[in-house]
Amino acid sequence: MLVKAAIATPSGNSLSEWETRLKLLGLLCLVFAFATINDLRLLPLMIITALAVYRLSALPASYLISRLKVPGIFLLAMAVVLPLSAGETVLAQAGPVALRLEGTLGLLSIAARFFSIITVATVLLASTPMPTLVRAMGSLGMPDLLGDMLLFTYRYIFQLADDLHRARVAARLRRARLGSLSSIRTTAYIVGSLLVRSHWQAERVLAAMTLRGYGNSRIDVSRPAPGLRDFAALAVCVTLAGGFVVTQTFFL
Amino acid sequence: MTKTLRASGVSFGYAEERQALDDVSFSVNSAERVGIIGPNGAGKTTLFMLICGVIAPAAGTLEVFGRPVEPGSFQPEVGMVFHHTNDQLICPTVREDIAFGPQNTGLSEDEVRDRVNSVASATGITALLDRTPHELSSGEQRLVAITGILAMMPRLLILDEPTSDLDMRYRRRLIGMLNDMEGHTILVASHDLEFVLETCGRVLFLDEGRVQADGEAAVVMSDKELMEAHGLEVPHSLVAQWHRHVGPEGCE
Amino acid sequence: MTKTLRASGVSFGYAEERQALDDVSFSVNSAERVGIIGPNGAGKTTLFMLICGVIAPAAGTLEVFGRPVEPGSFQPEVGMVFHHTNDQLICPTVREDIAFGPQNTGLSEDEVRDRVNSVASATGITALLDRTPHELSSGEQRLVAITGILAMMPRLLILDEPTSDLDMRYRRRLIGMLNDMEGHTILVASHDLEFVLETCGRVLFLDEGRVQADGEAAVVMSDKELMEAHGLEVPHSLVAQWHRHVGPEGCE
Amino acid sequence: MHIPDGIVPVSVAAGGYALAAGMTAISLRQIERKHVDPREGIPKASLLTAVFFMASLVHIPLPPTSVHLVLSGLMGVVLGWYAFPAILVGLFFQAVMFQHGGLTMLGVNACLMGIPALLSYGVFRLRNMLGETRPLPNAVLGFVAGFMAVAIGAFSAAVLLVSTVPAYLDASVERAAVTGLFVAHLPLAGIEGVFTATVVLFLLRVQPSLLKESL
């Protein structure tokens, strides 16, 4: 159920038209450019760029907020540690606890990068169905074995989510207390059982695939060639990304 | 008299879907056997999950043995055998699997051992005790799963599609077993209407989340109009019976 | 005339077990429909795996369309629908899954697209093409699996337990579909004898790895002595027919 | 163990990708060496990866809180050389579905989990000498494999975080931070060890072929 909720993306995404390979390249350029930014003066611009991309995608704000929750917890931990421990310039002091300038600035820059990268990555992932994304990665040089594993794993994750859920319900109906340390054994047995079952299922899957010619001459499904607008969008992204990096390196 | 099971106005809906159950009311007496029939998606498994307390109704109340079902707190006197028995068998050996439930209820080691031996001999699977559940045939697995549930001494036994994957021999054995279990209250969901006819005196006909009929098994299932309106067919044995009792065309 | 399928003295044994198939001989004519019946473990699935060339016989020969089966080689003219459809639907979307086989036979992209669209409309699953296999009901999955096999234009179609998990509505639809497929040679293994009776003119009765009977479906399955000796039961509809034709006791 | 986006410098992220690419190439070569047709192992590796992915979402109570299983050691034990690509696949889905570890950090996180997984695989191979079928060596090696994968991963992550994040920490604070992060992960490593040993014993009894190098 968790998995299904996680994969559900809102509809009406205006960037889903963008040719996947170019979109992948363009948005990844932006993401990695963001990762290099540590000059405080560029941070607002970076956040504005990220928000503009999100705006263009027409995804609802609530979706982004839901995506920020899980990794946000980690950031929260750093928010407590960094400003109090890093740096020499004390901004404010309350007894032994001192708020330090360098740590606070460090936290600000981490938070800004974190937010901007996740915002753009969310746009990329929410505007592209998983199989399409994997195929695009494949045509950009990812090894076939990884691509096949990604698609297969994706296909069977949902089945295993259901199997695991049912197995846990069945165990709880037989009074297993999954909330205690002793549940390690029960969980280990459930995982072991799923491994054994999957082992056998994989044999059947392979037989079924072979019967349908897996490993025979296979033509690649070609995609429509990218158009002028696709390249223009890529150019905008690359220019923006380059602009950020060049500005920080040479002008600040 | 206290009913074994009483559902009043029970509704339940999964996200984004029409109601899986919609204002369902019925009650079951002690030692009664009720077949739950209806097409796929009629709400049979949902009903079972509610009775077991795995999920909570959106509206209405459910009482088992006179006490309201508290979602999340599972009652050892309700035993459920899953449709996919694979999800229920998690231990390395059949013996351990059958002992799993009794162990969780806090019985002593000796009591558990006696319990395992007695239920295993009652269901005739003593010879399988040292095998691993994963290498058994589907018929054997089903018997082991039932034995594991019976080991918890449930007073209400719920079976979800118990004959799917069973061959005639195991099906016949299961029919004999259920008919020998006097005193148990039993609910059976099944597409195998002949099986329901042989094991249940009463049927509850669900479709589109509502009770379409509730009454004597042979009477409800002989109602050609009702059955076909909901995508079922009158079982052949009832057609045969009709011929036997009323006589074929040429005889009158 | 060349037989579609000819098995002569075929034997096969899994490690440590008694022979799964022991000296099995039979042949099947073009456009014939043969039901394979028998208890669990009778050797039905093993027989299918041999015909498809997934495994090699220990003794005897198998010929399909006049050519000996070469284990491991791809025979697009033999299509098999597996018992567990989950093992067969391997692609992230229904459309890709149906295209998987034709792609492997080296068709061009346009041909594949046309093929997918035409078989999907023939089996009535066009509306499902963009769904993912996991979210389909078991009935829908079964139809998709069959469509994926039909897309390879097999001349011999093999179905392993096609009605398990199907409700009456889908079962009826499947019966209609098979009966409309004139010209195809079809082998069906099923515990659902009524289904076999409605779709196959002939049955091959396997038990303990041997052919116990081979003949007209209604005749073989009416043989109460034979059926019960191997753990099966005469289908109720044949009992009814008997009553209809011969008349009940009181009428003569 | 998952380092999120935006925290470590981009050079580290890029280095992580480079190292992960190298490790993937090595794994692929080893897989090709062992199999006539490496594609035959793909369905099995993928289905088992799906199991690991789902299992890693299960909470195990560790009073007063609860933890997620990491399972990198167990993946090494069961998947062998497929463990590295499998971990990449799993992390990709975690990044995509839950933003757990980010896209830019995929390479770094894959190395933090995947290299220890391969080390665990190596350690578990000692069973060939200690007795493949005897429960005790299997349990001990299973525990070590599970424990060390998490411990090494946590230690590396701590070093990476503390040494690259704020340039303003002095050496003693850095050491304390690394030690703190590492020690905080030891109970988790212990649970992983016990869990891995339990699964190994289960497989030894039910399907020993899964513990062999035969995938």
PDB file of C-alpha atoms in Angstrom, chain A:
ATOM      1  CA  MET A   1       0.000   0.000   0.000  1.00  0.00           C
ATOM      2  CA  LEU A   2       2.895   2.255   0.897  1.00  0.00           C
ATOM      3  CA  VAL A   3       4.541   1.450  -2.393  1.00  0.00           C
ATOM      4  CA  LYS A   4       1.430   2.130  -4.393  1.00  0.00           C
ATOM      5  CA  ALA A   5       0.922   5.470  -2.705  1.00  0.00           C
ATOM      6  CA  ALA A   6       4.546   6.372  -3.354  1.00  0.00           C
ATOM      7  CA  ILE A   7       4.278   5.674  -7.042  1.00  0.00           C
ATOM      8  CA  ALA A   8       1.000   7.537  -7.535  1.00  0.00           C
ATOM      9  CA  THR A   9       1.809  10.814  -9.221  1.00  0.00           C
ATOM     10  CA  PRO A  10      -0.604  13.650  -9.853  1.00  0.00           C
ATOM     11  CA  SER A  11      -1.813  13.964 -13.415  1.00  0.00           C
ATOM     12  CA  GLY A  12      -1.718  17.015 -15.674  1.00  0.00           C
ATOM     13  CA  ASN A  13       2.032  17.467 -15.783  1.00  0.00           C
ATOM     14  CA  SER A  14       3.029  19.846 -18.536  1.00  0.00           C
ATOM     15  CA  LEU A  15       6.625  18.610 -18.739  1.00  0.00           C
ATOM     16  CA  SER A  16       5.555  15.068 -19.572  1.00  0.00           C
ATOM     17  CA  GLU A  17       5.595  16.085 -23.248  1.00  0.00           C
ATOM     18  CA  TRP A  18       9.339  16.760 -23.184  1.00  0.00           C
ATOM     19  CA  GLU A  19      11.341  13.998 -24.887  1.00  0.00           C
ATOM     20  CA  THR A  20      12.575  11.799 -22.068  1.00  0.00           C
ATOM     21  CA  ARG A  21      16.281  11.563 -22.911  1.00  0.00           C
ATOM     22  CA  LEU A  22      16.648  15.309 -23.312  1.00  0.00           C
ATOM     23  CA  LYS A  23      14.552  15.970 -20.222  1.00  0.00           C
ATOM     24  CA  LEU A  24      16.740  13.581 -18.254  1.00  0.00           C
ATOM     25  CA  LEU A  25      19.895  15.308 -19.480  1.00  0.00           C
ATOM     26  CA  GLY A  26      18.561  18.820 -18.983  1.00  0.00           C
ATOM     27  CA  LEU A  27      17.168  18.375 -15.505  1.00  0.00           C
ATOM     28  CA  LEU A  28      20.169  16.344 -14.341  1.00  0.00           C
ATOM     29  CA  CYS A  29      22.434  19.197 -15.495  1.00  0.00           C
ATOM     30  CA  LEU A  30      20.438  21.553 -13.324  1.00  0.00           C
ATOM     31  CA  VAL A  31      20.466  19.189 -10.363  1.00  0.00           C
ATOM     32  CA  PHE A  32      24.216  18.729 -10.485  1.00  0.00           C
ATOM     33  CA  ALA A  33      24.801  22.452 -10.975  1.00  0.00           C
ATOM     34  CA  PHE A  34      22.736  23.054  -7.859  1.00  0.00           C
ATOM     35  CA  ALA A  35      24.872  20.586  -5.984  1.00  0.00           C
ATOM     36  CA  THR A  36      27.945  22.735  -6.660  1.00  0.00           C
ATOM     37  CA  ILE A  37      26.453  25.983  -5.331  1.00  0.00           C
ATOM     38  CA  ASN A  38      27.804  27.105  -1.985  1.00  0.00           C
ATOM     39  CA  ASP A  39      28.001  30.850  -2.418  1.00  0.00           C
ATOM     40  CA  LEU A  40      25.330  32.406  -0.254  1.00  0.00           C
ATOM     41  CA  ARG A  41      24.504  35.070  -2.842  1.00  0.00           C
ATOM     42  CA  LEU A  42      23.519  32.433  -5.412  1.00  0.00           C
ATOM     43  CA  LEU A  43      21.237  30.516  -3.068  1.00  0.00           C
ATOM     44  CA  PRO A  44      18.109  32.694  -3.574  1.00  0.00           C
ATOM     45  CA  LEU A  45      18.554  32.512  -7.349  1.00  0.00           C
ATOM     46  CA  MET A  46      18.884  28.748  -7.177  1.00  0.00           C
ATOM     47  CA  ILE A  47      15.701  28.408  -5.140  1.00  0.00           C
ATOM     48  CA  ILE A  48      13.859  30.683  -7.554  1.00  0.00           C
ATOM     49  CA  THR A  49      15.046  28.590 -10.535  1.00  0.00           C
ATOM     50  CA  ALA A  50      13.930  25.380  -8.866  1.00  0.00           C
ATOM     51  CA  LEU A  51      10.547  26.836  -8.016  1.00  0.00           C
ATOM     52  CA  ALA A  52      10.168  28.111 -11.590  1.00  0.00           C
ATOM     53  CA  VAL A  53      10.795  24.608 -12.953  1.00  0.00           C
ATOM     54  CA  TYR A  54       8.263  23.223 -10.503  1.00  0.00           C
ATOM     55  CA  ARG A  55       5.786  25.912 -11.525  1.00  0.00           C
ATOM     56  CA  LEU A  56       6.257  25.001 -15.192  1.00  0.00           C
ATOM     57  CA  SER A  57       5.481  21.395 -14.446  1.00  0.00           C
ATOM     58  CA  ALA A  58       2.095  22.438 -13.007  1.00  0.00           C
ATOM     59  CA  LEU A  59       2.389  19.859 -10.247  1.00  0.00           C
ATOM     60  CA  PRO A  60       0.461  20.731  -7.068  1.00  0.00           C
ATOM     61  CA  ALA A  61       2.460  22.191  -4.180  1.00  0.00           C
ATOM     62  CA  SER A  62       1.126  19.560  -1.788  1.00  0.00           C
ATOM     63  CA  TYR A  63       2.895  16.891  -3.830  1.00  0.00           C
ATOM     64  CA  LEU A  64       6.284  18.531  -3.392  1.00  0.00           C
ATOM     65  CA  ILE A  65       5.703  18.930   0.330  1.00  0.00           C
ATOM     66  CA  SER A  66       4.894  15.243   0.653  1.00  0.00           C
ATOM     67  CA  ARG A  67       8.123  14.387  -1.167  1.00  0.00           C
ATOM     68  CA  LEU A  68      10.210  16.564   1.124  1.00  0.00           C
ATOM     69  CA  LYS A  69       9.011  14.907   4.316  1.00  0.00           C
ATOM     70  CA  VAL A  70      11.160  11.785   4.533  1.00  0.00           C
ATOM     71  CA  PRO A  71      14.576  13.257   3.741  1.00  0.00           C
ATOM     72  CA  GLY A  72      13.588  16.349   5.735  1.00  0.00           C
ATOM     73  CA  ILE A  73      14.003  14.368   8.922  1.00  0.00           C
ATOM     74  CA  PHE A  74      17.698  13.965   8.246  1.00  0.00           C
ATOM     75  CA  LEU A  75      18.015  17.671   7.589  1.00  0.00           C
ATOM     76  CA  LEU A  76      16.258  18.375  10.861  1.00  0.00           C
ATOM     77  CA  ALA A  77      18.950  16.448  12.712  1.00  0.00           C
ATOM     78  CA  MET A  78      21.636  18.529  11.039  1.00  0.00           C
ATOM     79  CA  ALA A  79      19.655  21.682  11.841  1.00  0.00           C
ATOM     80  CA  VAL A  80      20.138  20.923  15.514  1.00  0.00           C
ATOM     81  CA  VAL A  81      23.783  19.896  15.343  1.00  0.00           C
ATOM     82  CA  LEU A  82      25.433  22.242  12.869  1.00  0.00           C
ATOM     83  CA  PRO A  83      24.587  25.767  14.155  1.00  0.00           C
ATOM     84  CA  LEU A  84      25.457  24.721  17.688  1.00  0.00           C
ATOM     85  CA  SER A  85      28.741  22.993  17.010  1.00  0.00           C
ATOM     86  CA  ALA A  86      30.463  24.347  13.914  1.00  0.00           C
ATOM     87  CA  GLY A  87      32.418  27.605  13.742  1.00  0.00           C
ATOM     88  CA  GLU A  88      34.047  30.140  16.021  1.00  0.00           C
ATOM     89  CA  THR A  89      31.874  33.230  15.615  1.00  0.00           C
ATOM     90  CA  VAL A  90      29.219  33.092  18.301  1.00  0.00           C
ATOM     91  CA  LEU A  91      25.984  34.777  17.330  1.00  0.00           C
ATOM     92  CA  ALA A  92      24.102  34.228  20.538  1.00  0.00           C
ATOM     93  CA  GLN A  93      24.822  32.381  23.722  1.00  0.00           C
ATOM     94  CA  ALA A  94      22.520  30.830  26.297  1.00  0.00           C
ATOM     95  CA  GLY A  95      24.553  29.180  29.030  1.00  0.00           C
ATOM     96  CA  PRO A  96      26.749  26.472  27.484  1.00  0.00           C
ATOM     97  CA  VAL A  97      24.713  26.514  24.257  1.00  0.00           C
ATOM     98  CA  ALA A  98      26.055  28.865  21.585  1.00  0.00           C
ATOM     99  CA  LEU A  99      24.584  29.597  18.188  1.00  0.00           C
ATOM    100  CA  ARG A 100      27.499  29.892  15.792  1.00  0.00           C
ATOM    101  CA  LEU A 101      27.609  31.861  12.545  1.00  0.00           C
ATOM    102  CA  GLU A 102      29.527  29.435  10.349  1.00  0.00           C
ATOM    103  CA  GLY A 103      27.361  26.492  11.320  1.00  0.00           C
ATOM    104  CA  THR A 104      24.196  28.482  10.708  1.00  0.00           C
ATOM    105  CA  LEU A 105      25.370  29.598   7.276  1.00  0.00           C
ATOM    106  CA  GLY A 106      26.463  26.045   6.482  1.00  0.00           C
ATOM    107  CA  LEU A 107      23.021  24.789   7.395  1.00  0.00           C
ATOM    108  CA  LEU A 108      21.370  27.470   5.253  1.00  0.00           C
ATOM    109  CA  SER A 109      23.344  26.473   2.201  1.00  0.00           C
ATOM    110  CA  ILE A 110      22.733  22.757   2.753  1.00  0.00           C
ATOM    111  CA  ALA A 111      19.003  23.359   3.188  1.00  0.00           C
ATOM    112  CA  ALA A 112      18.797  25.479   0.037  1.00  0.00           C
ATOM    113  CA  ARG A 113      20.635  22.888  -2.095  1.00  0.00           C
ATOM    114  CA  PHE A 114      18.620  20.078  -0.592  1.00  0.00           C
ATOM    115  CA  PHE A 115      15.347  21.844  -1.351  1.00  0.00           C
ATOM    116  CA  SER A 116      16.297  22.851  -4.906  1.00  0.00           C
ATOM    117  CA  ILE A 117      17.673  19.461  -5.916  1.00  0.00           C
ATOM    118  CA  ILE A 118      14.677  17.562  -4.604  1.00  0.00           C
ATOM    119  CA  THR A 119      12.284  20.001  -6.248  1.00  0.00           C
ATOM    120  CA  VAL A 120      13.804  19.512  -9.696  1.00  0.00           C
ATOM    121  CA  ALA A 121      14.253  15.752  -9.207  1.00  0.00           C
ATOM    122  CA  THR A 122      10.594  15.512  -8.231  1.00  0.00           C
ATOM    123  CA  VAL A 123       9.619  17.192 -11.484  1.00  0.00           C
ATOM    124  CA  LEU A 124      11.753  14.749 -13.464  1.00  0.00           C
ATOM    125  CA  LEU A 125      10.353  11.665 -11.762  1.00  0.00           C
ATOM    126  CA  ALA A 126       6.738  12.788 -11.609  1.00  0.00           C
ATOM    127  CA  SER A 127       6.610  13.705 -15.282  1.00  0.00           C
ATOM    128  CA  THR A 128       8.037  10.429 -16.572  1.00  0.00           C
ATOM    129  CA  PRO A 129       6.613   6.937 -16.215  1.00  0.00           C
ATOM    130  CA  MET A 130       9.201   4.612 -14.698  1.00  0.00           C
ATOM    131  CA  PRO A 131       9.606   2.299 -17.718  1.00  0.00           C
ATOM    132  CA  THR A 132      10.123   5.278 -20.030  1.00  0.00           C
ATOM    133  CA  LEU A 133      12.707   6.730 -17.690  1.00  0.00           C
ATOM    134  CA  VAL A 134      14.586   3.435 -17.478  1.00  0.00           C
ATOM    135  CA  ARG A 135      14.638   3.055 -21.265  1.00  0.00           C
ATOM    136  CA  ALA A 136      15.921   6.603 -21.626  1.00  0.00           C
ATOM    137  CA  MET A 137      18.704   5.858 -19.164  1.00  0.00           C
ATOM    138  CA  GLY A 138      19.491   2.752 -21.187  1.00  0.00           C
ATOM    139  CA  SER A 139      19.805   4.707 -24.424  1.00  0.00           C
ATOM    140  CA  LEU A 140      22.133   7.117 -22.613  1.00  0.00           C
ATOM    141  CA  GLY A 141      24.575   4.335 -21.856  1.00  0.00           C
ATOM    142  CA  MET A 142      23.353   2.487 -18.783  1.00  0.00           C
ATOM    143  CA  PRO A 143      24.252  -1.231 -19.078  1.00  0.00           C
ATOM    144  CA  ASP A 144      21.443  -3.500 -20.329  1.00  0.00           C
ATOM    145  CA  LEU A 145      21.673  -5.702 -17.279  1.00  0.00           C
ATOM    146  CA  LEU A 146      20.871  -2.773 -15.003  1.00  0.00           C
ATOM    147  CA  GLY A 147      17.999  -1.667 -17.224  1.00  0.00           C
ATOM    148  CA  ASP A 148      16.502  -5.159 -17.334  1.00  0.00           C
ATOM    149  CA  MET A 149      16.883  -5.522 -13.584  1.00  0.00           C
ATOM    150  CA  LEU A 150      15.215  -2.158 -13.008  1.00  0.00           C
ATOM    151  CA  LEU A 151      12.225  -3.070 -15.157  1.00  0.00           C
ATOM    152  CA  PHE A 152      11.831  -6.553 -13.717  1.00  0.00           C
ATOM    153  CA  THR A 153      12.202  -5.394 -10.161  1.00  0.00           C
ATOM    154  CA  TYR A 154       9.692  -2.645 -10.814  1.00  0.00           C
ATOM    155  CA  ARG A 155       7.271  -5.171 -12.267  1.00  0.00           C
ATOM    156  CA  TYR A 156       7.460  -7.491  -9.269  1.00  0.00           C
ATOM    157  CA  ILE A 157       7.752  -4.978  -6.426  1.00  0.00           C
ATOM    158  CA  PHE A 158       3.990  -4.611  -6.304  1.00  0.00           C
ATOM    159  CA  GLN A 159       3.346  -8.307  -6.168  1.00  0.00           C
ATOM    160  CA  LEU A 160       5.877  -8.650  -3.363  1.00  0.00           C
ATOM    161  CA  ALA A 161       4.373  -5.718  -1.511  1.00  0.00           C
ATOM    162  CA  ASP A 162       1.081  -7.608  -1.481  1.00  0.00           C
ATOM    163  CA  ASP A 163       2.714 -10.918  -0.578  1.00  0.00           C
ATOM    164  CA  LEU A 164       4.639  -9.354   2.279  1.00  0.00           C
ATOM    165  CA  HIS A 165       1.566  -7.546   3.540  1.00  0.00           C
ATOM    166  CA  ARG A 166      -0.529 -10.714   3.517  1.00  0.00           C
ATOM    167  CA  ALA A 167       2.198 -12.735   5.178  1.00  0.00           C
ATOM    168  CA  ARG A 168       2.461 -10.192   7.970  1.00  0.00           C
ATOM    169  CA  VAL A 169      -1.304 -10.072   8.445  1.00  0.00           C
ATOM    170  CA  ALA A 170      -1.417 -13.875   8.512  1.00  0.00           C
ATOM    171  CA  ALA A 171       1.334 -13.958  11.140  1.00  0.00           C
ATOM    172  CA  ARG A 172      -0.415 -11.364  13.264  1.00  0.00           C
ATOM    173  CA  LEU A 173      -3.672 -13.304  13.025  1.00  0.00           C
ATOM    174  CA  ARG A 174      -1.742 -16.163  14.562  1.00  0.00           C
ATOM    175  CA  ARG A 175      -0.851 -13.861  17.404  1.00  0.00           C
ATOM    176  CA  ALA A 176       2.689 -12.987  16.327  1.00  0.00           C
ATOM    177  CA  ARG A 177       3.658  -9.744  18.028  1.00  0.00           C
ATOM    178  CA  LEU A 178       5.400  -7.854  15.292  1.00  0.00           C
ATOM    179  CA  GLY A 179       5.985  -4.907  17.589  1.00  0.00           C
ATOM    180  CA  SER A 180       8.517  -6.614  19.820  1.00  0.00           C
ATOM    181  CA  LEU A 181      12.150  -7.585  19.448  1.00  0.00           C
ATOM    182  CA  SER A 182      11.137 -11.242  19.202  1.00  0.00           C
ATOM    183  CA  SER A 183       9.558 -10.314  15.892  1.00  0.00           C
ATOM    184  CA  ILE A 184      12.993 -10.458  14.277  1.00  0.00           C
ATOM    185  CA  ARG A 185      12.614 -14.195  13.925  1.00  0.00           C
ATOM    186  CA  THR A 186       9.122 -13.940  12.443  1.00  0.00           C
ATOM    187  CA  THR A 187      10.217 -11.262  10.013  1.00  0.00           C
ATOM    188  CA  ALA A 188      13.303 -13.280   9.082  1.00  0.00           C
ATOM    189  CA  TYR A 189      11.104 -16.309   8.389  1.00  0.00           C
ATOM    190  CA  ILE A 190       8.751 -14.242   6.273  1.00  0.00           C
ATOM    191  CA  VAL A 191      11.642 -12.766   4.288  1.00  0.00           C
ATOM    192  CA  GLY A 192      13.221 -16.214   3.958  1.00  0.00           C
ATOM    193  CA  SER A 193       9.933 -17.646   2.690  1.00  0.00           C
ATOM    194  CA  LEU A 194       9.579 -14.852   0.165  1.00  0.00           C
ATOM    195  CA  LEU A 195      13.137 -15.468  -1.045  1.00  0.00           C
ATOM    196  CA  VAL A 196      12.425 -19.156  -1.544  1.00  0.00           C
ATOM    197  CA  ARG A 197       9.146 -18.496  -3.310  1.00  0.00           C
ATOM    198  CA  SER A 198      10.713 -15.844  -5.514  1.00  0.00           C
ATOM    199  CA  HIS A 199      13.518 -18.223  -6.401  1.00  0.00           C
ATOM    200  CA  TRP A 200      10.983 -20.689  -7.775  1.00  0.00           C
ATOM    201  CA  GLN A 201       8.867 -18.021  -9.352  1.00  0.00           C
ATOM    202  CA  ALA A 202      11.931 -16.700 -11.156  1.00  0.00           C
ATOM    203  CA  GLU A 203      12.447 -20.130 -12.725  1.00  0.00           C
ATOM    204  CA  ARG A 204       8.895 -20.041 -14.043  1.00  0.00           C
ATOM    205  CA  VAL A 205       9.236 -16.453 -15.208  1.00  0.00           C
ATOM    206  CA  LEU A 206      12.389 -17.350 -17.118  1.00  0.00           C
ATOM    207  CA  ALA A 207      10.661 -20.339 -18.726  1.00  0.00           C
ATOM    208  CA  ALA A 208       7.691 -18.172 -19.735  1.00  0.00           C
ATOM    209  CA  MET A 209       9.998 -15.521 -21.186  1.00  0.00           C
ATOM    210  CA  THR A 210      12.102 -18.031 -23.068  1.00  0.00           C
ATOM    211  CA  LEU A 211       8.966 -19.483 -24.622  1.00  0.00           C
ATOM    212  CA  ARG A 212       8.160 -16.027 -25.901  1.00  0.00           C
ATOM    213  CA  GLY A 213      11.583 -15.708 -27.465  1.00  0.00           C
ATOM    214  CA  TYR A 214      13.581 -13.927 -24.748  1.00  0.00           C
ATOM    215  CA  GLY A 215      17.143 -13.755 -25.986  1.00  0.00           C
ATOM    216  CA  ASN A 216      16.061 -14.020 -29.603  1.00  0.00           C
ATOM    217  CA  SER A 217      16.703 -11.166 -32.014  1.00  0.00           C
ATOM    218  CA  ARG A 218      15.055  -8.257 -30.313  1.00  0.00           C
ATOM    219  CA  ILE A 219      14.356  -4.948 -31.928  1.00  0.00           C
ATOM    220  CA  ASP A 220      14.470  -1.841 -29.832  1.00  0.00           C
ATOM    221  CA  VAL A 221      11.305   0.175 -29.668  1.00  0.00           C
ATOM    222  CA  SER A 222      12.402   3.444 -31.169  1.00  0.00           C
ATOM    223  CA  ARG A 223      10.941   6.634 -29.795  1.00  0.00           C
ATOM    224  CA  PRO A 224       9.799   9.643 -31.776  1.00  0.00           C
ATOM    225  CA  ALA A 225      12.822  11.801 -32.612  1.00  0.00           C
ATOM    226  CA  PRO A 226      13.126  14.876 -30.378  1.00  0.00           C
ATOM    227  CA  GLY A 227      11.881  18.102 -31.958  1.00  0.00           C
ATOM    228  CA  LEU A 228      13.095  21.670 -31.920  1.00  0.00           C
ATOM    229  CA  ARG A 229      11.246  22.520 -28.712  1.00  0.00           C
ATOM    230  CA  ASP A 230      12.816  19.551 -26.933  1.00  0.00           C
ATOM    231  CA  PHE A 231      16.294  20.770 -27.846  1.00  0.00           C
ATOM    232  CA  ALA A 232      15.406  24.352 -26.948  1.00  0.00           C
ATOM    233  CA  ALA A 233      14.312  23.258 -23.486  1.00  0.00           C
ATOM    234  CA  LEU A 234      17.545  21.316 -23.098  1.00  0.00           C
ATOM    235  CA  ALA A 235      19.519  24.388 -24.171  1.00  0.00           C
ATOM    236  CA  VAL A 236      17.768  26.525 -21.554  1.00  0.00           C
ATOM    237  CA  CYS A 237      18.621  24.022 -18.816  1.00  0.00           C
ATOM    238  CA  VAL A 238      22.237  23.664 -19.869  1.00  0.00           C
ATOM    239  CA  THR A 239      22.631  27.443 -20.076  1.00  0.00           C
ATOM    240  CA  LEU A 240      21.123  27.921 -16.633  1.00  0.00           C
ATOM    241  CA  ALA A 241      23.264  25.180 -15.140  1.00  0.00           C
ATOM    242  CA  GLY A 242      26.377  26.518 -16.831  1.00  0.00           C
ATOM    243  CA  GLY A 243      25.497  30.030 -15.728  1.00  0.00           C
ATOM    244  CA  PHE A 244      25.363  28.987 -12.092  1.00  0.00           C
ATOM    245  CA  VAL A 245      28.659  27.128 -12.195  1.00  0.00           C
ATOM    246  CA  VAL A 246      30.511  29.790 -14.201  1.00  0.00           C
ATOM    247  CA  THR A 247      29.194  32.627 -12.047  1.00  0.00           C
ATOM    248  CA  GLN A 248      30.292  30.951  -8.859  1.00  0.00           C
ATOM    249  CA  THR A 249      33.681  29.922 -10.199  1.00  0.00           C
ATOM    250  CA  PHE A 250      34.757  33.104 -11.974  1.00  0.00           C
ATOM    251  CA  PHE A 251      32.695  36.031 -10.785  1.00  0.00           C
ATOM    252  CA  LEU A 252      32.134  35.573  -7.053  1.00  0.00           C
TER     253      LEU A 252
END
